[in-house]
CSV table of C-alpha atoms in Angstrom, one decimal:
chain,number,residue,atom,x,y,z
A,6,ALA,CA,-44.6,83.7,55.9
A,7,GLU,CA,-47.6,86.0,55.5
A,8,SER,CA,-49.2,83.5,53.0
A,9,GLU,CA,-48.7,80.6,55.3
A,10,GLU,CA,-50.3,82.6,58.2
A,11,ARG,CA,-53.3,83.3,56.0
A,12,GLU,CA,-53.6,79.7,55.0
A,13,LYS,CA,-53.4,78.6,58.6
A,14,GLU,CA,-56.1,81.1,59.6
A,15,ALA,CA,-58.3,79.9,56.7
A,16,ARG,CA,-57.8,76.2,57.7
A,17,ALA,CA,-58.8,77.1,61.2
A,18,VAL,CA,-62.0,78.9,60.3
A,19,LEU,CA,-63.1,76.7,57.4
A,20,GLY,CA,-61.3,73.5,58.0
A,21,GLY,CA,-64.2,72.0,60.0
A,22,SER,CA,-66.7,72.8,57.3
A,23,ASP,CA,-67.3,70.9,54.0
A,24,HIS,CA,-66.7,73.2,51.0
A,25,GLU,CA,-68.3,70.7,48.5
A,26,ARG,CA,-71.5,69.3,50.3
A,27,CYS,CA,-74.3,71.3,51.8
A,28,SER,CA,-74.5,70.7,55.6
A,29,TYR,CA,-78.3,70.6,55.6
A,30,SER,CA,-78.5,66.8,55.7
A,31,GLN,CA,-76.5,66.8,59.0
A,32,GLY,CA,-79.2,68.7,60.8
A,33,ALA,CA,-78.2,71.4,63.3
A,34,VAL,CA,-74.4,71.2,63.0
A,35,LYS,CA,-72.6,71.6,66.3
A,36,ARG,CA,-70.4,74.3,64.9
A,37,GLN,CA,-69.7,75.5,61.3
A,38,ALA,CA,-68.6,78.4,59.3
A,39,LEU,CA,-71.7,80.5,58.2
A,40,TYR,CA,-72.5,83.3,55.8
A,41,ALA,CA,-75.5,85.6,55.2
A,42,CYS,CA,-76.5,86.7,51.7
A,43,GLY,CA,-77.2,90.5,51.5
A,44,THR,CA,-78.4,90.0,47.9
A,45,CYS,CA,-81.0,87.3,48.7
A,46,THR,CA,-82.0,88.4,52.2
A,47,PRO,CA,-81.6,92.2,52.4
A,48,PRO,CA,-82.6,94.3,55.4
A,49,GLY,CA,-86.4,94.0,55.9
A,50,ALA,CA,-86.4,90.4,54.7
A,51,GLU,CA,-86.2,87.4,57.1
A,52,PRO,CA,-82.7,86.6,58.3
A,53,ALA,CA,-81.1,83.5,56.9
A,54,GLY,CA,-77.8,81.7,57.1
A,55,ILE,CA,-76.0,79.5,54.5
A,56,CYS,CA,-73.2,77.0,54.9
A,57,LEU,CA,-69.7,77.2,53.3
A,58,ALA,CA,-70.6,74.9,50.3
A,59,CYS,CA,-73.7,76.9,49.4
A,60,SER,CA,-71.8,80.2,49.7
A,61,TYR,CA,-69.6,78.9,46.8
A,62,GLU,CA,-72.1,77.1,44.7
A,63,CYS,CA,-75.3,79.0,45.1
A,64,HIS,CA,-74.2,82.6,46.1
A,65,GLY,CA,-70.8,82.9,44.5
A,66,SER,CA,-71.5,86.3,42.9
A,67,HIS,CA,-73.7,87.7,45.7
A,68,ARG,CA,-72.9,90.1,48.5
A,69,LEU,CA,-72.0,87.9,51.4
A,70,PHE,CA,-71.5,88.6,55.1
A,71,GLU,CA,-68.9,86.3,56.8
A,72,LEU,CA,-70.3,85.3,60.2
A,73,TYR,CA,-67.3,83.2,61.2
A,74,THR,CA,-68.7,80.2,63.1
A,75,LYS,CA,-72.0,79.6,65.0
A,76,ARG,CA,-73.3,76.7,66.9
A,77,ASN,CA,-76.4,74.5,66.3
A,78,PHE,CA,-77.3,75.9,63.0
A,79,ARG,CA,-78.9,74.3,59.9
A,80,CYS,CA,-78.3,75.7,56.4
A,81,ASP,CA,-81.2,77.8,55.2
A,82,CYS,CA,-80.1,78.1,51.5
A,83,GLY,CA,-83.1,77.7,49.1
A,84,ASN,CA,-85.8,77.4,51.8
A,85,SER,CA,-88.9,79.7,52.0
A,86,LYS,CA,-86.8,82.7,53.1
A,87,PHE,CA,-85.2,82.7,49.6
A,88,LYS,CA,-88.0,83.8,47.3
A,89,ASN,CA,-86.3,83.3,43.9
A,90,LEU,CA,-83.5,80.9,44.7
A,91,GLN,CA,-83.3,77.1,44.9
A,92,CYS,CA,-80.3,75.4,46.5
A,93,LYS,CA,-78.2,73.8,43.8
A,94,LEU,CA,-76.7,71.2,46.1
A,95,LEU,CA,-79.8,70.0,48.0
A,96,PRO,CA,-83.0,71.3,46.3
A,97,GLU,CA,-85.3,69.3,48.7
A,98,LYS,CA,-85.3,71.2,51.9
A,99,GLY,CA,-87.9,72.1,54.6
A,100,LYS,CA,-89.5,75.5,54.5
A,101,VAL,CA,-87.9,76.8,57.7
A,102,ASN,CA,-85.4,75.7,60.3
A,103,SER,CA,-87.2,76.5,63.5
A,104,GLY,CA,-84.2,75.6,65.7
A,105,ASN,CA,-82.0,78.3,64.2
A,106,LYS,CA,-81.2,81.5,66.1
A,107,TYR,CA,-80.5,84.8,64.3
A,108,ASN,CA,-79.3,88.3,65.3
A,109,ASP,CA,-78.2,91.5,63.5
A,110,ASN,CA,-75.0,89.7,62.3
A,111,PHE,CA,-77.1,88.2,59.5
A,112,TYR,CA,-77.7,91.7,58.1
A,113,GLY,CA,-74.0,92.6,58.5
A,114,LEU,CA,-74.4,94.6,61.7
A,115,TYR,CA,-72.5,93.9,64.9
A,116,CYS,CA,-72.0,95.0,68.5
A,117,THR,CA,-74.3,97.2,70.6
A,118,CYS,CA,-73.6,100.0,68.2
A,119,LYS,CA,-75.2,98.0,65.3
A,120,ARG,CA,-72.5,99.0,62.8
A,121,PRO,CA,-71.0,97.0,59.9
A,122,TYR,CA,-67.5,95.6,59.9
A,123,PRO,CA,-65.3,96.9,58.6
A,124,ASP,CA,-67.0,100.3,59.3
A,125,PRO,CA,-65.9,103.0,56.8
A,126,GLU,CA,-67.1,105.7,59.1
A,127,ASP,CA,-65.2,104.4,62.2
A,128,GLU,CA,-61.7,105.8,62.4
A,129,ILE,CA,-60.9,104.4,65.8
A,130,PRO,CA,-58.6,101.4,65.7
A,131,ASP,CA,-60.3,98.6,67.7
A,132,GLU,CA,-60.5,94.9,67.5
A,133,MET,CA,-63.8,92.9,67.7
A,134,ILE,CA,-64.4,90.1,70.1
A,135,GLN,CA,-67.0,87.4,69.9
A,136,CYS,CA,-69.2,86.6,72.9
A,137,ILE,CA,-69.3,82.8,73.4
A,138,VAL,CA,-73.0,82.9,74.5
A,139,CYS,CA,-74.9,85.1,72.1
A,140,GLU,CA,-72.1,84.8,69.5
A,141,ASP,CA,-72.4,88.4,68.5
A,142,TRP,CA,-69.2,90.5,67.8
A,143,PHE,CA,-68.4,93.5,69.9
A,144,HIS,CA,-65.9,96.4,69.7
A,145,GLY,CA,-63.5,96.2,72.6
A,146,ARG,CA,-64.4,99.7,73.7
A,147,HIS,CA,-68.1,98.8,74.0
A,148,LEU,CA,-67.7,96.0,76.6
A,149,GLY,CA,-67.9,98.2,79.7
A,150,ALA,CA,-64.3,97.3,80.5
A,151,VAL,CA,-60.9,97.5,78.8
A,152,PRO,CA,-60.2,94.0,77.5
A,153,PRO,CA,-56.9,92.3,78.6
A,154,GLU,CA,-54.3,91.7,76.1
A,155,SER,CA,-55.6,89.3,73.4
A,156,GLY,CA,-53.2,86.5,74.4
A,157,ASP,CA,-54.2,86.7,78.1
A,158,PHE,CA,-57.8,85.3,77.7
A,159,HIS,CA,-59.5,82.8,75.4
A,160,GLU,CA,-63.2,83.6,75.7
A,161,MET,CA,-65.5,86.5,76.4
A,162,VAL,CA,-69.1,86.9,77.8
A,163,CYS,CA,-70.7,90.2,76.9
A,164,GLN,CA,-72.6,92.4,79.3
A,165,ALA,CA,-76.1,91.3,78.3
A,166,CYS,CA,-75.1,87.6,78.5
A,167,MET,CA,-73.6,88.2,82.0
A,168,LYS,CA,-77.0,89.5,83.1
A,169,HIS,CA,-78.7,86.5,81.5
A,170,CYS,CA,-76.2,84.0,82.9
A,171,HIS,CA,-76.1,85.6,86.4
A,172,PHE,CA,-74.6,82.5,87.9
A,173,LEU,CA,-71.3,83.3,86.2
A,174,TRP,CA,-70.7,86.1,88.6
A,175,ALA,CA,-70.2,83.5,91.3
A,176,TYR,CA,-67.1,82.3,89.3
A,177,ALA,CA,-65.9,85.6,87.9
A,178,SER,CA,-64.0,86.8,91.0
A,179,GLN,CA,-62.0,83.6,91.1
A,180,LEU,CA,-61.7,82.5,87.4
A,181,ALA,CA,-62.1,85.4,85.1
A,182,VAL,CA,-59.1,87.3,83.8
A,183,PRO,CA,-59.2,90.9,85.2
A,184,PRO,CA,-59.8,93.6,82.6
A,185,LEU,CA,-57.4,96.4,82.3
A,186,THR,CA,-58.3,99.8,83.9
A,187,LYS,CA,-57.6,103.1,82.3
A,188,VAL,CA,-54.1,104.6,82.8
A,189,ASN,CA,-54.3,106.6,86.0
A,190,SER,CA,-51.9,109.4,86.9
A,191,LEU,CA,-50.6,109.7,90.5
A,192,GLU,CA,-50.0,113.5,90.8
A,193,ASP,CA,-48.0,113.1,94.0
A,194,ASP,CA,-45.0,111.4,92.5
A,195,GLY,CA,-45.8,111.8,88.7
A,196,VAL,CA,-45.8,108.0,88.1
A,197,VAL,CA,-48.2,106.6,85.5
A,198,LEU,CA,-49.4,103.1,86.3
A,199,LYS,CA,-51.2,100.5,84.1
A,200,VAL,CA,-53.0,98.4,86.7
A,201,GLU,CA,-55.5,95.5,86.7
A,202,GLU,CA,-58.7,95.4,88.7
A,203,SER,CA,-57.5,92.9,91.3
A,204,GLY,CA,-57.6,93.3,95.0
A,205,GLU,CA,-54.0,92.3,95.6
A,206,GLN,CA,-52.6,94.9,93.1
A,207,LYS,CA,-54.8,97.7,94.6
A,208,GLN,CA,-53.4,96.9,98.0
A,209,GLU,CA,-49.8,97.1,96.6
A,210,ILE,CA,-50.5,100.5,95.1
A,211,LYS,CA,-52.0,101.7,98.3
A,212,LYS,CA,-49.0,100.6,100.4
A,213,GLU,CA,-46.3,101.9,98.0
A,214,SER,CA,-47.8,105.3,97.2
A,215,GLY,CA,-50.2,106.0,100.0
A,216,VAL,CA,-52.9,106.8,97.5
A,217,GLU,CA,-56.3,105.2,97.7
A,218,PRO,CA,-57.0,103.2,94.5
A,219,GLN,CA,-59.9,104.8,92.5
A,220,ALA,CA,-62.7,102.3,93.0
A,221,THR,CA,-66.4,103.0,93.3
A,222,LYS,CA,-68.5,101.9,96.3
A,223,GLU,CA,-70.4,99.6,93.9
A,224,GLU,CA,-67.1,97.8,93.0
A,225,LYS,CA,-66.1,97.4,96.6
A,226,GLN,CA,-69.5,96.1,97.5
A,227,THR,CA,-69.4,93.7,94.5
A,228,GLU,CA,-66.1,92.3,95.6
A,229,GLN,CA,-67.1,91.9,99.2
A,230,ILE,CA,-70.4,90.2,98.3
A,231,ASN,CA,-68.9,87.9,95.7
A,232,GLU,CA,-66.2,86.7,98.1
A,233,PRO,CA,-66.9,83.2,99.6
A,234,SER,CA,-68.3,83.3,103.1
A,235,THR,CA,-65.8,80.6,104.2
A,236,SER,CA,-62.1,80.8,104.0
A,237,SER,CA,-61.9,77.5,102.0
A,238,GLY,CA,-64.2,78.8,99.2
A,239,ASN,CA,-61.3,79.9,97.0
A,240,LYS,CA,-59.8,76.4,97.1
A,241,PHE,CA,-63.0,74.8,96.0
A,242,LEU,CA,-63.4,77.0,92.9
A,243,GLN,CA,-60.0,75.9,91.7
A,244,LYS,CA,-60.6,72.2,92.2
A,245,PHE,CA,-64.2,71.4,91.3
A,246,PRO,CA,-66.3,70.0,89.8
A,247,VAL,CA,-64.8,66.6,90.4
A,248,GLU,CA,-66.4,63.5,88.9
A,249,THR,CA,-66.7,60.9,91.7
A,250,ALA,CA,-69.2,58.3,92.6
A,251,LYS,CA,-69.4,59.4,96.3
A,252,PRO,CA,-69.3,63.1,97.0
A,253,THR,CA,-66.7,64.0,99.6
A,254,SER,CA,-67.3,66.4,102.5
A,255,GLU,CA,-65.3,69.1,100.6
A,256,ILE,CA,-67.5,68.7,97.5
A,257,LEU,CA,-70.6,68.9,99.6
A,258,THR,CA,-69.3,72.0,101.3
A,259,TRP,CA,-68.4,73.6,97.9
A,260,MET,CA,-71.9,72.8,96.5
A,261,LYS,CA,-73.5,74.3,99.6
A,262,TRP,CA,-71.4,77.4,99.4
A,263,LEU,CA,-72.1,77.8,95.7
A,264,LYS,CA,-75.9,77.4,96.2
A,265,GLU,CA,-75.9,79.9,99.1
A,266,LEU,CA,-73.9,82.4,97.0
A,267,GLN,CA,-76.2,82.0,94.0
A,268,SER,CA,-79.3,82.5,96.2
A,269,LYS,CA,-78.1,85.8,97.5
A,270,PRO,CA,-79.1,89.1,95.7
A,271,TYR,CA,-75.5,90.0,95.2
A,272,LEU,CA,-74.4,93.0,93.2
A,273,LYS,CA,-72.9,92.5,89.7
A,274,LYS,CA,-70.8,94.8,87.6
A,275,ASP,CA,-72.2,96.0,84.3
A,276,THR,CA,-69.3,94.8,82.3
A,277,ALA,CA,-68.3,91.9,80.0
A,278,THR,CA,-66.0,89.2,81.5
A,279,PHE,CA,-62.9,87.5,80.1
A,280,TRP,CA,-62.1,83.9,80.7
A,281,PRO,CA,-58.9,81.8,80.5
A,282,LEU,CA,-58.3,78.5,78.8
A,283,ASN,CA,-60.3,75.5,80.2
A,284,TRP,CA,-62.3,77.7,82.6
A,285,ARG,CA,-65.4,75.8,81.6
A,286,SER,CA,-64.1,72.6,83.3
A,287,LYS,CA,-64.5,74.5,86.6
A,288,LEU,CA,-68.3,75.0,86.2
A,289,CYS,CA,-70.4,72.9,88.6
A,290,THR,CA,-72.1,69.9,87.0
A,291,CYS,CA,-74.4,68.9,89.9
A,292,GLU,CA,-78.1,68.1,89.0
A,293,ASP,CA,-79.4,71.5,90.1
A,294,CYS,CA,-76.8,73.4,88.1
A,295,LEU,CA,-77.3,71.3,85.0
A,296,LYS,CA,-81.0,72.0,85.3
A,297,MET,CA,-80.3,75.7,85.5
A,298,TYR,CA,-78.0,75.6,82.4
A,299,SER,CA,-80.9,73.9,80.5
A,300,GLU,CA,-83.4,76.5,81.6
A,301,LEU,CA,-81.1,79.3,80.5
A,302,GLU,CA,-80.3,77.4,77.3
A,303,VAL,CA,-76.5,77.5,77.9
A,304,GLN,CA,-75.8,73.7,78.3
A,305,PHE,CA,-73.0,74.1,75.8
A,306,LEU,CA,-70.9,75.9,78.5
A,307,THR,CA,-70.0,72.5,80.0
A,308,ASP,CA,-68.9,71.1,76.7
A,309,GLU,CA,-65.2,71.6,76.1
A,310,CYS,CA,-65.7,70.6,72.4
A,311,ASP,CA,-68.1,73.6,71.9
A,312,THR,CA,-65.3,76.1,72.0
A,313,VAL,CA,-64.1,77.9,68.9
A,314,LEU,CA,-60.5,76.8,69.8
A,315,ALA,CA,-61.6,73.1,69.7
A,316,TYR,CA,-63.2,73.7,66.3
A,317,GLU,CA,-60.1,75.4,64.9
A,318,ASN,CA,-57.9,72.7,66.2
A,319,LYS,CA,-60.0,70.1,64.5
A,320,GLY,CA,-60.1,72.0,61.2
A,321,THR,CA,-56.3,72.4,61.3
A,322,SER,CA,-55.8,68.8,62.0
A,323,ASP,CA,-58.2,67.6,59.3
A,324,GLN,CA,-56.5,69.9,56.7
A,325,GLU,CA,-53.0,68.8,57.7
A,326,THR,CA,-54.2,65.2,57.1
A,327,GLU,CA,-55.5,66.0,53.7
A,328,ARG,CA,-52.3,67.8,52.7
A,329,ARG,CA,-50.1,64.7,53.0
A,330,ASP,CA,-47.5,64.2,50.3
A,331,PRO,CA,-49.3,62.4,47.4
A,332,LEU,CA,-46.0,60.9,46.2
A,333,MET,CA,-45.3,59.3,49.6
A,334,ASP,CA,-48.9,58.0,49.8
A,335,THR,CA,-48.5,56.4,46.4
A,336,LEU,CA,-45.1,54.9,47.3
A,337,ASN,CA,-46.5,53.3,50.4
A,338,SER,CA,-49.2,51.5,48.4
A,339,MET,CA,-46.6,49.9,46.0
A,340,ASN,CA,-44.3,46.9,46.2
A,341,ARG,CA,-40.6,47.2,46.3
A,342,VAL,CA,-40.0,46.9,42.5
A,343,GLN,CA,-42.7,49.5,41.7
A,344,GLN,CA,-41.3,51.9,44.3
A,345,VAL,CA,-37.8,51.7,42.7
A,346,GLU,CA,-39.3,52.3,39.2
A,347,LEU,CA,-41.3,55.3,40.4
A,348,ILE,CA,-38.4,56.9,42.2
A,349,CYS,CA,-36.2,56.5,39.1
A,350,GLU,CA,-38.9,58.0,36.9
A,351,TYR,CA,-39.4,60.9,39.3
A,352,ASN,CA,-35.6,61.6,39.5
A,353,ASP,CA,-35.4,61.5,35.6
A,354,LEU,CA,-38.2,63.9,35.3
A,355,LYS,CA,-36.8,66.3,37.9
A,356,THR,CA,-33.3,66.2,36.3
A,357,GLU,CA,-34.5,66.7,32.7
A,358,LEU,CA,-37.0,69.5,33.6
A,359,THR,CA,-34.3,71.3,35.7
A,360,ASP,CA,-31.8,71.2,32.8
A,361,TYR,CA,-34.5,72.3,30.3
A,362,LEU,CA,-35.6,75.3,32.4
A,363,ARG,CA,-32.0,76.3,33.1
A,364,ARG,CA,-31.6,77.2,29.4
A,365,PHE,CA,-34.4,79.8,29.8
A,366,ALA,CA,-32.8,81.2,32.9
A,367,ASP,CA,-29.3,81.5,31.3
A,368,GLU,CA,-30.8,83.2,28.2
A,369,GLY,CA,-33.2,85.4,30.3
A,370,THR,CA,-36.2,84.4,28.3
A,371,VAL,CA,-39.8,83.8,29.5
A,372,VAL,CA,-41.1,80.2,29.8
A,373,LYS,CA,-44.3,79.9,27.9
A,374,ARG,CA,-47.1,77.4,28.0
A,375,GLU,CA,-46.1,75.9,24.6
A,376,ASP,CA,-42.5,75.4,25.9
A,377,ILE,CA,-43.8,73.2,28.8
A,378,GLN,CA,-46.0,71.3,26.5
A,379,HIS,CA,-43.1,70.7,24.1
A,380,PHE,CA,-40.9,69.4,27.0
A,381,PHE,CA,-43.5,66.8,28.2
A,382,GLU,CA,-44.1,65.6,24.6
A,383,GLU,CA,-40.4,64.9,24.2
A,384,PHE,CA,-40.2,63.5,27.7
A,385,GLN,CA,-43.0,61.0,27.0
A,386,SER,CA,-41.4,60.0,23.7
A,387,ARG,CA,-38.1,59.2,25.5
A,388,LYS,CA,-40.0,57.4,28.2
A,389,ARG,CA,-41.6,55.1,25.6
A,390,GLN,CA,-38.3,54.3,24.1
A,391,ARG,CA,-36.9,53.4,27.5
A,392,THR,CA,-39.8,51.2,28.5
A,393,ASN,CA,-39.6,49.2,25.2
A,394,ARG,CA,-36.3,47.8,26.3
A,395,MET,CA,-36.0,44.7,28.3
A,396,GLN,CA,-35.7,45.3,32.1
A,397,TYR,CA,-34.0,43.0,34.5
A,398,TYR,CA,-34.3,42.8,38.3
A,399,CYS,CA,-32.4,41.0,41.0
A,400,SER,CA,-34.2,38.1,42.5
């Protein structure tokens, strides 16, 4: 079971990438598994990324950093950043890939703490989460909020990217998965509660215990300012954007409300945000918003196929297709007579090999390479004798 789980994980991460051909000819690949070579591009050198195939063929014995997947990247292997190495798969490459984006991950450093992973000096058990915007990896304890359980959210936007993508705060109060707060002790009744930062739960705690939830003035102001100015605002966030030729009055009201909300200098929490499955489909796709996404270089947020989950599903599906039973594929390509002959030969081989190996099992002896070679030599000899006889088939 453990082996199958590892295979499944490997298929998900690597399945969408070609392990035999360099991806350079495809240009900036939408999403692919990437590596950085600490041997060829050590700290101080220009950062560079290589595709899966080049990591095998050109850097097999080098010290590699696994970067998981990144978007819109073109393989650097063998270009001007590699002083003494030429790509074995595609020697003719441009000097640089100006469209590529790099960060400290390419030197094996992650998070705001700029530490390696795994970190031999870090004794605190913590998982790392990838930001979907900058694609850096962060320790859960360095996100400004306690992440929800891993199964409760699908994507994360780090603190820095929330500042960059300020418009996301207009959606956060309605769509984001609330982070967990620290465990608070209520001294009055000795009860320890694990609560989420949601207004409804805070009200419940207040009613039941008579204790005011511990929230800062800034949090209260943030919640108040981020709330829609109309009572119907919540409904719009759940329903739109809707693709339609003629905008309805509800859509126009929603767009007006969103524009007003984004134009206000509302307060924002200095934390990462956590988002559920399919939250991207709720983002507004009006002309003004699309222009804003382009200016902020986050157009990919409206693309459902950009998600790591979509990439993993594609990789798993492709791998499952490649792992079809070769015997069944062969049978399907044959006529009826050939199918019968192949099945008979297969059953003869299975029966004779099982009987042959049973002797070793009964005697408790080890099966060696020469034993298997001897079996197949005899099997081929018997097969030739059988095929020399005349065969008859029903018409």
